[in-house]
């Protein structure tokens, strides 16, 4: 399955936020989706059972209209998601240019073997040797995903925000 599934993904309702620069225009969803798809790293925000926030960096993939990430069964994020599946995924740049993206949604565990295989293949395609070479950082993780040994979550966006930075600042909201 291609990671560019424009013909199967829903087109969101797009609006420009009030805190945008004069003359700013909404960022196209294609640009927001590309930022999510191409980002080497995301930040995942979850809520602990005692209601304190938890944020962690992680790798992830965009596939057929959803964000996917994985974790170990005993990691803090997995324990948080068992109690509260609401998440925020963010990505962007640590400067005042480019596009920052904030995705809000619900993390749903993936158990379907065909979907796990597509997700693992997308990880392998995106991260290459880090997943496929014996000396790679995450070697064996794709096999663990396929076998169901690593927890894989799908997050279909409810709302996504795009914060365009540079000469003109824009605040775009995409509602699904």
PDB file of C-alpha atoms in Angstrom:
ATOM      1  CA  UNK A   1       0.000   0.000   0.000  1.00  0.00           C
ATOM      2  CA  UNK A   2       1.292   3.451  -0.857  1.00  0.00           C
ATOM      3  CA  UNK A   3       1.950   5.987   1.891  1.00  0.00           C
ATOM      4  CA  UNK A   4       0.323   8.579  -0.365  1.00  0.00           C
ATOM      5  CA  UNK A   5      -3.343   7.630  -0.208  1.00  0.00           C
ATOM      6  CA  UNK A   6      -4.935  10.907  -1.293  1.00  0.00           C
ATOM      7  CA  UNK A   7      -7.700   9.148  -3.203  1.00  0.00           C
ATOM      8  CA  UNK A   8      -8.831   7.213  -0.091  1.00  0.00           C
ATOM      9  CA  UNK A   9      -8.303   9.831   2.614  1.00  0.00           C
ATOM     10  CA  UNK A  10     -11.108  12.192   3.555  1.00  0.00           C
ATOM     11  CA  UNK A  11     -10.604  15.858   2.776  1.00  0.00           C
ATOM     12  CA  UNK A  12     -10.967  17.923   5.935  1.00  0.00           C
ATOM     13  CA  UNK A  13     -12.860  21.145   6.438  1.00  0.00           C
ATOM     14  CA  UNK A  14     -10.196  23.879   6.452  1.00  0.00           C
ATOM     15  CA  UNK A  15     -10.294  27.218   8.243  1.00  0.00           C
ATOM     16  CA  UNK A  16      -7.806  29.993   8.958  1.00  0.00           C
ATOM     17  CA  UNK A  17      -7.381  30.964  12.607  1.00  0.00           C
ATOM     18  CA  UNK A  18      -7.799  34.473  14.000  1.00  0.00           C
ATOM     19  CA  UNK A  19      -4.153  34.735  15.103  1.00  0.00           C
ATOM     20  CA  UNK A  20      -2.822  34.532  11.542  1.00  0.00           C
ATOM     21  CA  UNK A  21      -0.885  37.389   9.953  1.00  0.00           C
ATOM     22  CA  UNK A  22      -2.826  39.866   7.810  1.00  0.00           C
ATOM     23  CA  UNK A  23      -3.100  38.444   4.297  1.00  0.00           C
ATOM     24  CA  UNK A  24      -2.312  34.869   5.418  1.00  0.00           C
ATOM     25  CA  UNK A  25      -4.087  32.000   3.701  1.00  0.00           C
ATOM     26  CA  UNK A  26      -4.892  28.558   5.123  1.00  0.00           C
ATOM     27  CA  UNK A  27      -2.225  25.929   4.600  1.00  0.00           C
ATOM     28  CA  UNK A  28      -3.366  23.197   2.197  1.00  0.00           C
ATOM     29  CA  UNK A  29      -4.075  19.827   3.809  1.00  0.00           C
ATOM     30  CA  UNK A  30      -1.653  18.227   1.327  1.00  0.00           C
ATOM     31  CA  UNK A  31       1.152  20.218   2.983  1.00  0.00           C
ATOM     32  CA  UNK A  32       0.010  19.288   6.495  1.00  0.00           C
ATOM     33  CA  UNK A  33      -0.263  15.617   5.546  1.00  0.00           C
ATOM     34  CA  UNK A  34       3.200  15.709   3.947  1.00  0.00           C
ATOM     35  CA  UNK A  35       4.643  17.213   7.147  1.00  0.00           C
ATOM     36  CA  UNK A  36       3.198  14.314   9.153  1.00  0.00           C
ATOM     37  CA  UNK A  37       4.233  11.692   6.597  1.00  0.00           C
ATOM     38  CA  UNK A  38       7.802  12.954   6.155  1.00  0.00           C
ATOM     39  CA  UNK A  39       8.642  13.914   9.753  1.00  0.00           C
ATOM     40  CA  UNK A  40      11.480  11.767  11.088  1.00  0.00           C
ATOM     41  CA  UNK A  41      10.246  12.282  14.649  1.00  0.00           C
ATOM     42  CA  UNK A  42       6.954  13.010  16.382  1.00  0.00           C
ATOM     43  CA  UNK A  43       6.193  13.989  19.975  1.00  0.00           C
ATOM     44  CA  UNK A  44       3.396  12.001  21.622  1.00  0.00           C
ATOM     45  CA  UNK A  45       1.387  13.507  24.485  1.00  0.00           C
ATOM     46  CA  UNK A  46      -0.673  11.213  26.714  1.00  0.00           C
ATOM     47  CA  UNK A  47      -2.191  11.525  30.178  1.00  0.00           C
ATOM     48  CA  UNK A  48      -1.087   9.432  33.150  1.00  0.00           C
ATOM     49  CA  UNK A  49      -3.714   7.704  35.318  1.00  0.00           C
ATOM     50  CA  UNK A  50      -3.164  10.430  37.965  1.00  0.00           C
ATOM     51  CA  UNK A  51      -3.966  13.056  35.262  1.00  0.00           C
ATOM     52  CA  UNK A  52      -0.408  14.380  34.893  1.00  0.00           C
ATOM     53  CA  UNK A  53       0.748  14.874  31.286  1.00  0.00           C
ATOM     54  CA  UNK A  54       3.390  12.675  29.667  1.00  0.00           C
ATOM     55  CA  UNK A  55       5.283  13.634  26.499  1.00  0.00           C
ATOM     56  CA  UNK A  56       7.800  11.497  24.652  1.00  0.00           C
ATOM     57  CA  UNK A  57       9.517  11.573  21.252  1.00  0.00           C
ATOM     58  CA  UNK A  58       8.895   8.632  18.952  1.00  0.00           C
ATOM     59  CA  UNK A  59       9.112   7.513  15.361  1.00  0.00           C
ATOM     60  CA  UNK A  60       5.942   6.957  13.397  1.00  0.00           C
ATOM     61  CA  UNK A  61       4.378   6.643   9.971  1.00  0.00           C
ATOM     62  CA  UNK A  62       1.425   8.083   8.090  1.00  0.00           C
ATOM     63  CA  UNK A  63      -0.599   5.503   6.185  1.00  0.00           C
ATOM     64  CA  UNK A  64      -4.014   5.740   4.514  1.00  0.00           C
ATOM     65  CA  UNK A  65      -5.299   8.700   6.514  1.00  0.00           C
ATOM     66  CA  UNK A  66      -3.932   7.764   9.926  1.00  0.00           C
ATOM     67  CA  UNK A  67      -0.826   8.127  12.071  1.00  0.00           C
ATOM     68  CA  UNK A  68       0.741   4.938  13.436  1.00  0.00           C
ATOM     69  CA  UNK A  69       3.237   4.448  16.238  1.00  0.00           C
ATOM     70  CA  UNK A  70       4.394   1.537  18.351  1.00  0.00           C
ATOM     71  CA  UNK A  71       5.564   0.945  21.889  1.00  0.00           C
ATOM     72  CA  UNK A  72       6.438  -1.786  24.347  1.00  0.00           C
ATOM     73  CA  UNK A  73       3.731  -3.241  26.555  1.00  0.00           C
ATOM     74  CA  UNK A  74       5.259  -1.931  29.793  1.00  0.00           C
ATOM     75  CA  UNK A  75       6.269   1.530  28.576  1.00  0.00           C
ATOM     76  CA  UNK A  76       4.646   4.558  30.225  1.00  0.00           C
ATOM     77  CA  UNK A  77       2.768   5.548  27.058  1.00  0.00           C
ATOM     78  CA  UNK A  78       1.197   2.068  26.753  1.00  0.00           C
ATOM     79  CA  UNK A  79       0.093   2.163  30.372  1.00  0.00           C
ATOM     80  CA  UNK A  80      -1.341   5.660  29.885  1.00  0.00           C
ATOM     81  CA  UNK A  81      -3.219   4.645  26.731  1.00  0.00           C
ATOM     82  CA  UNK A  82      -4.785   1.673  28.531  1.00  0.00           C
ATOM     83  CA  UNK A  83      -6.566   4.204  30.780  1.00  0.00           C
ATOM     84  CA  UNK A  84      -7.069   7.152  28.405  1.00  0.00           C
ATOM     85  CA  UNK A  85      -6.610   6.687  24.625  1.00  0.00           C
ATOM     86  CA  UNK A  86      -6.768  10.427  23.819  1.00  0.00           C
ATOM     87  CA  UNK A  87      -3.493  11.658  22.325  1.00  0.00           C
ATOM     88  CA  UNK A  88      -1.810  14.614  20.714  1.00  0.00           C
ATOM     89  CA  UNK A  89       0.952  14.056  18.152  1.00  0.00           C
ATOM     90  CA  UNK A  90       3.144  17.002  17.189  1.00  0.00           C
ATOM     91  CA  UNK A  91       5.951  17.585  14.746  1.00  0.00           C
ATOM     92  CA  UNK A  92       7.700  20.588  13.305  1.00  0.00           C
ATOM     93  CA  UNK A  93      10.798  22.694  13.492  1.00  0.00           C
ATOM     94  CA  UNK A  94      12.590  24.252  16.443  1.00  0.00           C
ATOM     95  CA  UNK A  95      12.894  27.611  14.710  1.00  0.00           C
ATOM     96  CA  UNK A  96      10.617  30.304  13.290  1.00  0.00           C
ATOM     97  CA  UNK A  97      10.281  28.892   9.764  1.00  0.00           C
ATOM     98  CA  UNK A  98       8.354  26.043   8.176  1.00  0.00           C
ATOM     99  CA  UNK A  99       5.245  24.303   9.418  1.00  0.00           C
ATOM    100  CA  UNK A 100       4.470  22.848  12.843  1.00  0.00           C
ATOM    101  CA  UNK A 101       1.634  20.293  12.974  1.00  0.00           C
ATOM    102  CA  UNK A 102      -0.493  19.222  15.956  1.00  0.00           C
ATOM    103  CA  UNK A 103      -2.794  16.198  15.522  1.00  0.00           C
ATOM    104  CA  UNK A 104      -5.530  15.375  18.031  1.00  0.00           C
ATOM    105  CA  UNK A 105      -7.171  11.962  18.065  1.00  0.00           C
ATOM    106  CA  UNK A 106      -7.728   8.637  19.776  1.00  0.00           C
ATOM    107  CA  UNK A 107      -5.091   5.884  19.781  1.00  0.00           C
ATOM    108  CA  UNK A 108      -6.642   2.542  18.838  1.00  0.00           C
ATOM    109  CA  UNK A 109      -4.629  -0.687  19.154  1.00  0.00           C
ATOM    110  CA  UNK A 110      -4.100  -2.511  15.858  1.00  0.00           C
ATOM    111  CA  UNK A 111      -4.516  -6.306  15.861  1.00  0.00           C
ATOM    112  CA  UNK A 112      -5.330  -7.086  12.210  1.00  0.00           C
ATOM    113  CA  UNK A 113      -2.367  -8.994  10.712  1.00  0.00           C
ATOM    114  CA  UNK A 114      -2.731  -7.460   7.240  1.00  0.00           C
ATOM    115  CA  UNK A 115      -2.787  -3.940   8.689  1.00  0.00           C
ATOM    116  CA  UNK A 116       0.206  -4.719  10.942  1.00  0.00           C
ATOM    117  CA  UNK A 117       2.099  -5.966   7.880  1.00  0.00           C
ATOM    118  CA  UNK A 118       1.321  -2.748   5.933  1.00  0.00           C
ATOM    119  CA  UNK A 119       2.387  -0.610   8.906  1.00  0.00           C
ATOM    120  CA  UNK A 120       5.637  -2.551   9.394  1.00  0.00           C
ATOM    121  CA  UNK A 121       6.396  -2.271   5.673  1.00  0.00           C
ATOM    122  CA  UNK A 122       5.780   1.477   5.791  1.00  0.00           C
ATOM    123  CA  UNK A 123       8.192   1.800   8.737  1.00  0.00           C
ATOM    124  CA  UNK A 124      10.798  -0.188   6.791  1.00  0.00           C
ATOM    125  CA  UNK A 125      10.338   2.053   3.760  1.00  0.00           C
ATOM    126  CA  UNK A 126      10.550   5.257   5.787  1.00  0.00           C
ATOM    127  CA  UNK A 127      13.404   4.379   8.141  1.00  0.00           C
ATOM    128  CA  UNK A 128      15.317   2.007   5.831  1.00  0.00           C
ATOM    129  CA  UNK A 129      18.457   0.456   7.250  1.00  0.00           C
ATOM    130  CA  UNK A 130      17.572   1.433  10.797  1.00  0.00           C
ATOM    131  CA  UNK A 131      14.806  -1.171  10.513  1.00  0.00           C
ATOM    132  CA  UNK A 132      16.204  -3.623   8.009  1.00  0.00           C
ATOM    133  CA  UNK A 133      19.955  -3.915   8.675  1.00  0.00           C
ATOM    134  CA  UNK A 134      21.216  -6.172  11.492  1.00  0.00           C
ATOM    135  CA  UNK A 135      23.185  -3.225  12.905  1.00  0.00           C
ATOM    136  CA  UNK A 136      20.201  -0.852  12.559  1.00  0.00           C
ATOM    137  CA  UNK A 137      18.822   1.080  15.515  1.00  0.00           C
ATOM    138  CA  UNK A 138      15.429  -0.673  15.433  1.00  0.00           C
ATOM    139  CA  UNK A 139      16.369  -3.914  13.667  1.00  0.00           C
ATOM    140  CA  UNK A 140      13.734  -6.569  14.372  1.00  0.00           C
ATOM    141  CA  UNK A 141      11.028  -4.079  15.375  1.00  0.00           C
ATOM    142  CA  UNK A 142       9.091  -4.544  12.121  1.00  0.00           C
ATOM    143  CA  UNK A 143       9.022  -8.300  12.730  1.00  0.00           C
ATOM    144  CA  UNK A 144       7.804  -7.660  16.288  1.00  0.00           C
ATOM    145  CA  UNK A 145       5.034  -5.446  14.857  1.00  0.00           C
ATOM    146  CA  UNK A 146       3.992  -8.121  12.361  1.00  0.00           C
ATOM    147  CA  UNK A 147       3.952 -10.774  15.098  1.00  0.00           C
ATOM    148  CA  UNK A 148       1.954  -8.591  17.489  1.00  0.00           C
ATOM    149  CA  UNK A 149       4.830  -8.509  19.989  1.00  0.00           C
ATOM    150  CA  UNK A 150       5.082  -4.697  19.831  1.00  0.00           C
ATOM    151  CA  UNK A 151       1.934  -2.664  20.493  1.00  0.00           C
ATOM    152  CA  UNK A 152       0.924  -0.725  17.375  1.00  0.00           C
ATOM    153  CA  UNK A 153      -1.590   2.119  17.571  1.00  0.00           C
ATOM    154  CA  UNK A 154      -3.583   3.882  14.838  1.00  0.00           C
ATOM    155  CA  UNK A 155      -4.630   7.506  15.350  1.00  0.00           C
ATOM    156  CA  UNK A 156      -7.230   8.785  12.905  1.00  0.00           C
ATOM    157  CA  UNK A 157      -7.186  12.566  13.207  1.00  0.00           C
ATOM    158  CA  UNK A 158     -10.179  14.361  14.668  1.00  0.00           C
ATOM    159  CA  UNK A 159      -8.597  17.802  14.342  1.00  0.00           C
ATOM    160  CA  UNK A 160      -5.191  18.844  13.026  1.00  0.00           C
ATOM    161  CA  UNK A 161      -3.625  22.277  13.408  1.00  0.00           C
ATOM    162  CA  UNK A 162      -0.949  23.694  11.133  1.00  0.00           C
ATOM    163  CA  UNK A 163       1.167  26.616  12.316  1.00  0.00           C
ATOM    164  CA  UNK A 164       2.916  28.223   9.352  1.00  0.00           C
ATOM    165  CA  UNK A 165       5.984  30.263  10.292  1.00  0.00           C
ATOM    166  CA  UNK A 166       8.199  32.617   8.341  1.00  0.00           C
ATOM    167  CA  UNK A 167       7.440  35.928   6.692  1.00  0.00           C
ATOM    168  CA  UNK A 168       3.706  35.288   7.177  1.00  0.00           C
ATOM    169  CA  UNK A 169       2.331  33.343  10.133  1.00  0.00           C
ATOM    170  CA  UNK A 170      -0.781  31.238   9.693  1.00  0.00           C
ATOM    171  CA  UNK A 171      -2.911  29.135  11.965  1.00  0.00           C
ATOM    172  CA  UNK A 172      -4.859  26.506  10.019  1.00  0.00           C
ATOM    173  CA  UNK A 173      -7.386  24.082  11.476  1.00  0.00           C
ATOM    174  CA  UNK A 174      -8.347  20.939   9.598  1.00  0.00           C
ATOM    175  CA  UNK A 175     -11.474  19.176  10.950  1.00  0.00           C
ATOM    176  CA  UNK A 176     -12.265  15.627   9.902  1.00  0.00           C
TER     177      UNK A 176
END
